[in-house]
PDB file of N, CA and C in Angstrom:
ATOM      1  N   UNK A  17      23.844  71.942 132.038  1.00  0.00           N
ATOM      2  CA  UNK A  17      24.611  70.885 131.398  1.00  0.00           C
ATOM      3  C   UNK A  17      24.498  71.033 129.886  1.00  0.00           C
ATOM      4  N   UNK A  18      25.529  70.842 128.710  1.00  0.00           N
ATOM      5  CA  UNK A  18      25.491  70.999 127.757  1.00  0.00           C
ATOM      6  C   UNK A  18      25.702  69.434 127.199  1.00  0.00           C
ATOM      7  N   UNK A  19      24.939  69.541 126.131  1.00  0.00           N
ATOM      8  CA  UNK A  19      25.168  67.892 125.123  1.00  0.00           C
ATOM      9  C   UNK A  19      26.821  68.645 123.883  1.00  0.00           C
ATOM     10  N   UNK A  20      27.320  69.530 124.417  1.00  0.00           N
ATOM     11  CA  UNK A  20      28.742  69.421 123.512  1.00  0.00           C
ATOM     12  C   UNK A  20      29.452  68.531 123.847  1.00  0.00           C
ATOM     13  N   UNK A  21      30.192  67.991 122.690  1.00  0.00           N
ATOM     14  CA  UNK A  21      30.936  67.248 122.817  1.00  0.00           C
ATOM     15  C   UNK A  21      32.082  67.574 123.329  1.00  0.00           C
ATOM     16  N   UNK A  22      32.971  67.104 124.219  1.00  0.00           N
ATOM     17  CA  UNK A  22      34.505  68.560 124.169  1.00  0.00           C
ATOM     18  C   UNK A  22      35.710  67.427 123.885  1.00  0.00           C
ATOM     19  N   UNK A  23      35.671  66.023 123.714  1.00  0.00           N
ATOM     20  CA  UNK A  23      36.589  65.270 123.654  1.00  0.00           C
ATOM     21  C   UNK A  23      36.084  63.896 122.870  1.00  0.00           C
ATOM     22  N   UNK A  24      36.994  63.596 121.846  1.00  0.00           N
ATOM     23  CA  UNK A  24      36.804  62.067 121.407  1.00  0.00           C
ATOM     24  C   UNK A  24      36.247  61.078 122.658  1.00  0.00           C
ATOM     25  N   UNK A  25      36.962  61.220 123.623  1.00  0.00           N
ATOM     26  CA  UNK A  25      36.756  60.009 124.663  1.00  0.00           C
ATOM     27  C   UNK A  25      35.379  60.247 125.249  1.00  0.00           C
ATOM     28  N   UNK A  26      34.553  61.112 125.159  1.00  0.00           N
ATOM     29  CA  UNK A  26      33.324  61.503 125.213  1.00  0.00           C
ATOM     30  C   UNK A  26      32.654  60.975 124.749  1.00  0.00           C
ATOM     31  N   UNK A  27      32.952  61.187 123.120  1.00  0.00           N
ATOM     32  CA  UNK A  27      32.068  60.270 122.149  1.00  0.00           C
ATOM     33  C   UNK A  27      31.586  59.472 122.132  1.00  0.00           C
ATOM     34  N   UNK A  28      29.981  58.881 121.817  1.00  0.00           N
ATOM     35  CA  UNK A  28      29.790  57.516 121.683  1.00  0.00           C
ATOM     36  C   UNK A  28      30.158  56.714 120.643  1.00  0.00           C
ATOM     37  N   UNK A  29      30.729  55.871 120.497  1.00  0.00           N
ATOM     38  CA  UNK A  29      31.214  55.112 119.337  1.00  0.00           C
ATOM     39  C   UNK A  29      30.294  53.993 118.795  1.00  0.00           C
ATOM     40  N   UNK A  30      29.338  53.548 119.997  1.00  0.00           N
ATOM     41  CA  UNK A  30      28.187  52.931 119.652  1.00  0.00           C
ATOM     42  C   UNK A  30      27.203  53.418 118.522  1.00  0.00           C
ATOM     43  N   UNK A  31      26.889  54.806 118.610  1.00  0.00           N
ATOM     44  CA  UNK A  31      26.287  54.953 117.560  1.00  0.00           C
ATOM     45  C   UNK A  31      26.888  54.925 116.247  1.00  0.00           C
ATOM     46  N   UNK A  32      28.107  55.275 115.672  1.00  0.00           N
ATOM     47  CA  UNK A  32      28.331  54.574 114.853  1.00  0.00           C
ATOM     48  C   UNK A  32      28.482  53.070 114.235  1.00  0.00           C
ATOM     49  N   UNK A  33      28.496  52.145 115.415  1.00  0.00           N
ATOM     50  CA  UNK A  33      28.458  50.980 115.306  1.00  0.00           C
ATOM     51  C   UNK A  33      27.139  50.791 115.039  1.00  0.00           C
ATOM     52  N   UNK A  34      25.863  51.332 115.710  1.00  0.00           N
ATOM     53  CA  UNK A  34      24.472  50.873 115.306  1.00  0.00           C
ATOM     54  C   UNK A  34      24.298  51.240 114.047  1.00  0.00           C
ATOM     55  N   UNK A  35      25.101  52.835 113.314  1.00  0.00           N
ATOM     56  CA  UNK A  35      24.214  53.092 111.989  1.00  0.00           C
ATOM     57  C   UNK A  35      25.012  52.152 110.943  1.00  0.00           C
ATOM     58  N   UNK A  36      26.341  51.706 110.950  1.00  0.00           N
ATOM     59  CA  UNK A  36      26.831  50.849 109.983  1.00  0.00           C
ATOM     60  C   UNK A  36      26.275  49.649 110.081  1.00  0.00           C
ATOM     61  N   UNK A  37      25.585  48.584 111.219  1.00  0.00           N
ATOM     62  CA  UNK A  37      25.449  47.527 111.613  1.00  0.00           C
ATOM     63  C   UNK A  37      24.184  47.377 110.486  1.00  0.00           C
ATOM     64  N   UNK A  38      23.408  48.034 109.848  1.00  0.00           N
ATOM     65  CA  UNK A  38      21.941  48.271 109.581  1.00  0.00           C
ATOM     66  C   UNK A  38      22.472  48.186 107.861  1.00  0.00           C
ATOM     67  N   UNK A  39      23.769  48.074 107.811  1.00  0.00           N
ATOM     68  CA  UNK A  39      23.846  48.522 105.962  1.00  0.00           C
ATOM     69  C   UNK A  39      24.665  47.801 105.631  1.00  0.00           C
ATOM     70  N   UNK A  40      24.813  46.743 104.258  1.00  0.00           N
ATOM     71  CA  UNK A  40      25.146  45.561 103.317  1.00  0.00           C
ATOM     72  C   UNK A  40      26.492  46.157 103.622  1.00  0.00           C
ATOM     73  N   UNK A  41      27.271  46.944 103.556  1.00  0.00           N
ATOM     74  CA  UNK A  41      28.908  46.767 103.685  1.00  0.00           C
ATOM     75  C   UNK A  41      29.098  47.362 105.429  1.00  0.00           C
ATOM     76  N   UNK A  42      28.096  47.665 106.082  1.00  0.00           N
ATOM     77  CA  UNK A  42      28.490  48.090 107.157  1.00  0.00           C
ATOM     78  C   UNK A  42      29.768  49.135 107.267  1.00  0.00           C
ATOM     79  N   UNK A  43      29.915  50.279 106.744  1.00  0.00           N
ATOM     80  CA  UNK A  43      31.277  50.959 106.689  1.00  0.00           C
ATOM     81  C   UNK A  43      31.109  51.735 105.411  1.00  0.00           C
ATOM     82  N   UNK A  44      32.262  53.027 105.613  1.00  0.00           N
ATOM     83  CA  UNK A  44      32.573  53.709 104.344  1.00  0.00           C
ATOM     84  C   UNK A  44      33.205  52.964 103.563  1.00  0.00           C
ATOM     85  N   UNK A  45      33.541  53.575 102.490  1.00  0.00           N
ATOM     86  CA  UNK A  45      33.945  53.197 101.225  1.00  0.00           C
ATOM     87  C   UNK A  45      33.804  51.950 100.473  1.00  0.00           C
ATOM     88  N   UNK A  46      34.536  51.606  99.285  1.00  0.00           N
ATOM     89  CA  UNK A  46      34.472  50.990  98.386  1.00  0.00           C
ATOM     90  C   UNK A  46      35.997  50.257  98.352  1.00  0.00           C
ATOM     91  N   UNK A  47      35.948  49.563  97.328  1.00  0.00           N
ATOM     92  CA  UNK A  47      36.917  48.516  97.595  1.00  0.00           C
ATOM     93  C   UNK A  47      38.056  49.555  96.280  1.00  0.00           C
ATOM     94  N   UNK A  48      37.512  50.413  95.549  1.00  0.00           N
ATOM     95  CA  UNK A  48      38.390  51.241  94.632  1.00  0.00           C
ATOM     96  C   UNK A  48      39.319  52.241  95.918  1.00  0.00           C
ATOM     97  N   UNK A  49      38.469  52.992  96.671  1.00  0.00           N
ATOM     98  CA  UNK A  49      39.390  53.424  98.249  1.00  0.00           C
ATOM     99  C   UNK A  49      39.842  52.826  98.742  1.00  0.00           C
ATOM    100  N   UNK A  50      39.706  51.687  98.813  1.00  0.00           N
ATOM    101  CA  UNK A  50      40.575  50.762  99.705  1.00  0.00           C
ATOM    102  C   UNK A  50      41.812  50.658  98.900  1.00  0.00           C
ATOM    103  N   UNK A  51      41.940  50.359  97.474  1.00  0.00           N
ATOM    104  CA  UNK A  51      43.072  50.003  96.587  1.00  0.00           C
ATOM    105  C   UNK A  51      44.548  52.045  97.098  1.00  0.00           C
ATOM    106  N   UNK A  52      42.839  52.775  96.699  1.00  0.00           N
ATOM    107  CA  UNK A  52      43.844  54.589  96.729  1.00  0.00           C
ATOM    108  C   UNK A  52      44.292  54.848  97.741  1.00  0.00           C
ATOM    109  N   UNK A  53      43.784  54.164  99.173  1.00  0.00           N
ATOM    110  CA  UNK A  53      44.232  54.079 100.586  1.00  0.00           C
ATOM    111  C   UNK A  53      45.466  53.740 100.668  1.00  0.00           C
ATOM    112  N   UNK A  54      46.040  52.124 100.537  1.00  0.00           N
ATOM    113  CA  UNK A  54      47.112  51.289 100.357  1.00  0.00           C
ATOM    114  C   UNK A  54      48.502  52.180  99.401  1.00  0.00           C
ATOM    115  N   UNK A  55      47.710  52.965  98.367  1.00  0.00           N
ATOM    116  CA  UNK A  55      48.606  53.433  97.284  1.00  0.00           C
ATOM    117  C   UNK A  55      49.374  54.529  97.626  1.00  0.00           C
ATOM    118  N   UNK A  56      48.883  54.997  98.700  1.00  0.00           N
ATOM    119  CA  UNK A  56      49.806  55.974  99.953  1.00  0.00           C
ATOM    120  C   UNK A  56      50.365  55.482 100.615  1.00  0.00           C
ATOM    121  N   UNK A  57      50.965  54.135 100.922  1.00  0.00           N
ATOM    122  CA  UNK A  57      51.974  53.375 101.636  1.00  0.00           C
ATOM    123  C   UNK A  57      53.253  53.157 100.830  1.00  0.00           C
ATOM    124  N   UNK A  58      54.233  54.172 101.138  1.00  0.00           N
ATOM    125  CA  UNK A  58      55.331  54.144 100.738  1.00  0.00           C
ATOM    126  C   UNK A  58      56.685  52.815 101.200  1.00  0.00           C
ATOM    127  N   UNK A  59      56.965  51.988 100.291  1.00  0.00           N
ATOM    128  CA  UNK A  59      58.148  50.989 100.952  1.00  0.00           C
ATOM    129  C   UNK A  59      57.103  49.550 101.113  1.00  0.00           C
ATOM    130  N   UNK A  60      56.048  49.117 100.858  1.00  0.00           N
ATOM    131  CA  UNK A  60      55.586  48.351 101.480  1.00  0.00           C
ATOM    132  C   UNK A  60      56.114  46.863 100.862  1.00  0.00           C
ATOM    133  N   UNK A  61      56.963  46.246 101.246  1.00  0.00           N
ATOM    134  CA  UNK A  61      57.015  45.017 100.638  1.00  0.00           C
ATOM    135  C   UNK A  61      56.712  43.615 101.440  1.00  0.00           C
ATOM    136  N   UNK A  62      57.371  42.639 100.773  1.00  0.00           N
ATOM    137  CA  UNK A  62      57.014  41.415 101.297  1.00  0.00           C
ATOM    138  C   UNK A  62      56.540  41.012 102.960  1.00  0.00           C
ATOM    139  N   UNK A  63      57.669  41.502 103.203  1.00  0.00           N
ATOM    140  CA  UNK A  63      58.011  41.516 105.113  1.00  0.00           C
ATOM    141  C   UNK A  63      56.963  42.348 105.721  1.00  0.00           C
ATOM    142  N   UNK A  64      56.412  43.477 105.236  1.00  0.00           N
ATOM    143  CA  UNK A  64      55.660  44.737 106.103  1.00  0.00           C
ATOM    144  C   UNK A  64      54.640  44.069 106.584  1.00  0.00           C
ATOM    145  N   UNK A  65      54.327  44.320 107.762  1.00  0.00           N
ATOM    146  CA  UNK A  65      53.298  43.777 108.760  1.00  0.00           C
ATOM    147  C   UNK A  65      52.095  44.869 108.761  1.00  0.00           C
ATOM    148  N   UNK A  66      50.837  44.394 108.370  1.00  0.00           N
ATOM    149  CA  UNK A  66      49.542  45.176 108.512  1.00  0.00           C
ATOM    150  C   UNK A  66      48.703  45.474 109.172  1.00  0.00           C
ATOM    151  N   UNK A  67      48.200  46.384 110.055  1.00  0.00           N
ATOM    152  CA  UNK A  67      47.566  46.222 111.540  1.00  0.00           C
ATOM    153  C   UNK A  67      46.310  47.215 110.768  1.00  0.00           C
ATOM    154  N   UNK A  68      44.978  46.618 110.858  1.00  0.00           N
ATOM    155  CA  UNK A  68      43.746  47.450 110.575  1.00  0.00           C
ATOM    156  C   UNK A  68      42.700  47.824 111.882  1.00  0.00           C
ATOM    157  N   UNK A  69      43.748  48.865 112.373  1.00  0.00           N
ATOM    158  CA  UNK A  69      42.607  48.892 113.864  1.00  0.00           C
ATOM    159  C   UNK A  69      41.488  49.929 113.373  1.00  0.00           C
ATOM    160  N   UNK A  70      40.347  49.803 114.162  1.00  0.00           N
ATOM    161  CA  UNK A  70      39.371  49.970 113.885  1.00  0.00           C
ATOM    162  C   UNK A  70      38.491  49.623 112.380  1.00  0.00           C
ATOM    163  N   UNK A  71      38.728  48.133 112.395  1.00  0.00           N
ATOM    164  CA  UNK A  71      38.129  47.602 111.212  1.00  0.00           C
ATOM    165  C   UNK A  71      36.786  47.426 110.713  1.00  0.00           C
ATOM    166  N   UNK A  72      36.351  47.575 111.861  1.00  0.00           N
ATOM    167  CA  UNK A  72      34.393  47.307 111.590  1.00  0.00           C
ATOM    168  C   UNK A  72      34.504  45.899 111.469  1.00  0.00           C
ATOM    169  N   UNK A  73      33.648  45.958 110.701  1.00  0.00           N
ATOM    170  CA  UNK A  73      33.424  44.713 109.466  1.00  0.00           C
ATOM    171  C   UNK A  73      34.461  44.018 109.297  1.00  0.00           C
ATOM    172  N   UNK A  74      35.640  44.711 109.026  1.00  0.00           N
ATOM    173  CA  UNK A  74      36.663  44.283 107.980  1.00  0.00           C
ATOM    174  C   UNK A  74      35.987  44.235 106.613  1.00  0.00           C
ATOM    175  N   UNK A  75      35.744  44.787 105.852  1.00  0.00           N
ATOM    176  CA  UNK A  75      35.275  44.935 104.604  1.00  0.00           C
ATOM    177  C   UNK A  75      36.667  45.410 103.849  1.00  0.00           C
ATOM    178  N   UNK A  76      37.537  46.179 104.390  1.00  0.00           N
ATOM    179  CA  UNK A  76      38.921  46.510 103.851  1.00  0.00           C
ATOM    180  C   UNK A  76      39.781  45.554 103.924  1.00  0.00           C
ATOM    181  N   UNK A  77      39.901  45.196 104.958  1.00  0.00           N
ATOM    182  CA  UNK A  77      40.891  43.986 105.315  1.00  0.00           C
ATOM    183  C   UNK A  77      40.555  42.498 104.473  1.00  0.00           C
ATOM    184  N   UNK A  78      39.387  42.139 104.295  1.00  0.00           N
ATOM    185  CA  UNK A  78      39.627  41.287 103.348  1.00  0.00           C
ATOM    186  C   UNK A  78      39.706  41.413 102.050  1.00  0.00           C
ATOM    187  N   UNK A  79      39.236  42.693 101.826  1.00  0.00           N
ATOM    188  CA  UNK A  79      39.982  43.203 100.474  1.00  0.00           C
ATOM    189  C   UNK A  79      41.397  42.912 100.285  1.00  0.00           C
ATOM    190  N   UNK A  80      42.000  43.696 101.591  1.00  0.00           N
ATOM    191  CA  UNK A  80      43.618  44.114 101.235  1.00  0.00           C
ATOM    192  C   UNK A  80      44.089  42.547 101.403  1.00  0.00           C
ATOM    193  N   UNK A  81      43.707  41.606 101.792  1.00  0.00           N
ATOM    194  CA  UNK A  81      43.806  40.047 101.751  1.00  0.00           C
ATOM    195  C   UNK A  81      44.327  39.580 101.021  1.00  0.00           C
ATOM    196  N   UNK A  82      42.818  39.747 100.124  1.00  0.00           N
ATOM    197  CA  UNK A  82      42.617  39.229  98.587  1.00  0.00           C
ATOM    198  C   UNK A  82      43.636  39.434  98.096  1.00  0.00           C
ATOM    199  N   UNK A  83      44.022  41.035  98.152  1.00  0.00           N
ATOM    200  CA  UNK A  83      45.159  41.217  96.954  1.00  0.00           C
ATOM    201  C   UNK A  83      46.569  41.350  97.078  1.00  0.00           C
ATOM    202  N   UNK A  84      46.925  40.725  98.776  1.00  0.00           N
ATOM    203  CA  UNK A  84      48.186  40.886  99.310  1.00  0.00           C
ATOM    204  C   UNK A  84      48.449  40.007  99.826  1.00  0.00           C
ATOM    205  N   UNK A  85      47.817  39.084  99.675  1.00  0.00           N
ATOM    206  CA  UNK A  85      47.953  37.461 100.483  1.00  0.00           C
ATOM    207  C   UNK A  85      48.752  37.559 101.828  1.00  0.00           C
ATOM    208  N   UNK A  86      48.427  38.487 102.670  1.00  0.00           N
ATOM    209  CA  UNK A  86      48.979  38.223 103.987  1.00  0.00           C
ATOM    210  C   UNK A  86      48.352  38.262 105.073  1.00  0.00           C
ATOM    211  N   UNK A  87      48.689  38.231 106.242  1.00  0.00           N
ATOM    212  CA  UNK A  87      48.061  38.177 107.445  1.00  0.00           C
ATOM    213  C   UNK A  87      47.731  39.384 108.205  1.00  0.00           C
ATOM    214  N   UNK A  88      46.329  39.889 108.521  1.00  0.00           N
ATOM    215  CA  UNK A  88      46.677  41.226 108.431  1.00  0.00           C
ATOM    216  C   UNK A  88      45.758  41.354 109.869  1.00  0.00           C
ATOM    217  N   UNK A  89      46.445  42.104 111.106  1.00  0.00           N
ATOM    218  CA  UNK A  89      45.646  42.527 111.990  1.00  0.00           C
ATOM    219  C   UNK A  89      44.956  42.910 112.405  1.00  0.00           C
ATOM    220  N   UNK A  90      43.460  42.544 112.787  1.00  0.00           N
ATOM    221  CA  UNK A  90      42.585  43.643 112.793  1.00  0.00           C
ATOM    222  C   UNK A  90      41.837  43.364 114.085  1.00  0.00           C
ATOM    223  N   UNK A  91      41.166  45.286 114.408  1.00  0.00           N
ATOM    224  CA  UNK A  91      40.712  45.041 115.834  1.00  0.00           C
ATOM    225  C   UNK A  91      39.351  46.290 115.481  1.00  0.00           C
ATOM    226  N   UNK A  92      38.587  45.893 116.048  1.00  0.00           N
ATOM    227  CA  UNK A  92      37.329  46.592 116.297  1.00  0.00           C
ATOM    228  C   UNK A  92      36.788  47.233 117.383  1.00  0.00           C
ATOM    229  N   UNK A  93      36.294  48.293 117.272  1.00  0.00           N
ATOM    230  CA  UNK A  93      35.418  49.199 118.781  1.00  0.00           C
ATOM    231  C   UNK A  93      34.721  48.658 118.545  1.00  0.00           C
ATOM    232  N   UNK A  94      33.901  48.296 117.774  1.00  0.00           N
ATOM    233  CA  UNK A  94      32.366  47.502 117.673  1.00  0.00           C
ATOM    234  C   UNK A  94      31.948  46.297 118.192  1.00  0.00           C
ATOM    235  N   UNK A  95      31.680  45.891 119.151  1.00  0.00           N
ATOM    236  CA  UNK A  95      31.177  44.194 118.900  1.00  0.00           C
ATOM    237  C   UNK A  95      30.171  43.847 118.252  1.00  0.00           C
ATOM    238  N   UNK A  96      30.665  42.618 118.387  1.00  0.00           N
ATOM    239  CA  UNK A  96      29.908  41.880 116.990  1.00  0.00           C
ATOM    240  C   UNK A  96      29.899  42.134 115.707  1.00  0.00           C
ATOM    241  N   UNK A  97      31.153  42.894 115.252  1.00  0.00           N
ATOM    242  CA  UNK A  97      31.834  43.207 113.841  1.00  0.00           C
ATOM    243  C   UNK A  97      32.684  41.949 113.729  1.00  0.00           C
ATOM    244  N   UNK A  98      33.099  41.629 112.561  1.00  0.00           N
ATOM    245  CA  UNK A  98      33.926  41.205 112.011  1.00  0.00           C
ATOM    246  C   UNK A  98      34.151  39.854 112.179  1.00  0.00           C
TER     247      UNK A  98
END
């Protein structure tokens, strides 16, 4: 039996949920990536609907909140995120 991985659906996703769960933003980046993220969304105006799947935390999503005042979808692999 080999411990390779051969497929995402293999993966445990838990362990990433345990090593972010342990750290003050729980998640990559910064809220300056979050702004350079968004800045690759071409067309986005008033109407555009925002879906943040795999949010963690939401540490992005209430960023992109803050500065877009809208309602924004979000869903997590993790429990007890967000």
């Amino acid at each position: 039996m080999s411990n390779e991985i051969k497929s995402i659906h293999e993966f445990d996703f838990d362990l990433i949920c345990e090593y972010y769960s342990s750290l003050e933003r729980q998640g990559p980046g910064s809220p300056e990536v979050t702004i350079k993220a968004l800045s690759f969304i071409d067309n986005l105006t008033d109407k555009s609907r925002i879906a943040d799947i795999g949010c963690g935390t939401g540490g992005q999503t209430m960023y992109w909140h803050s500065i877009l005042h809208r309602d924004i979808l979000r869903e997590s692999t993790c429990s007890g995120f967000y």
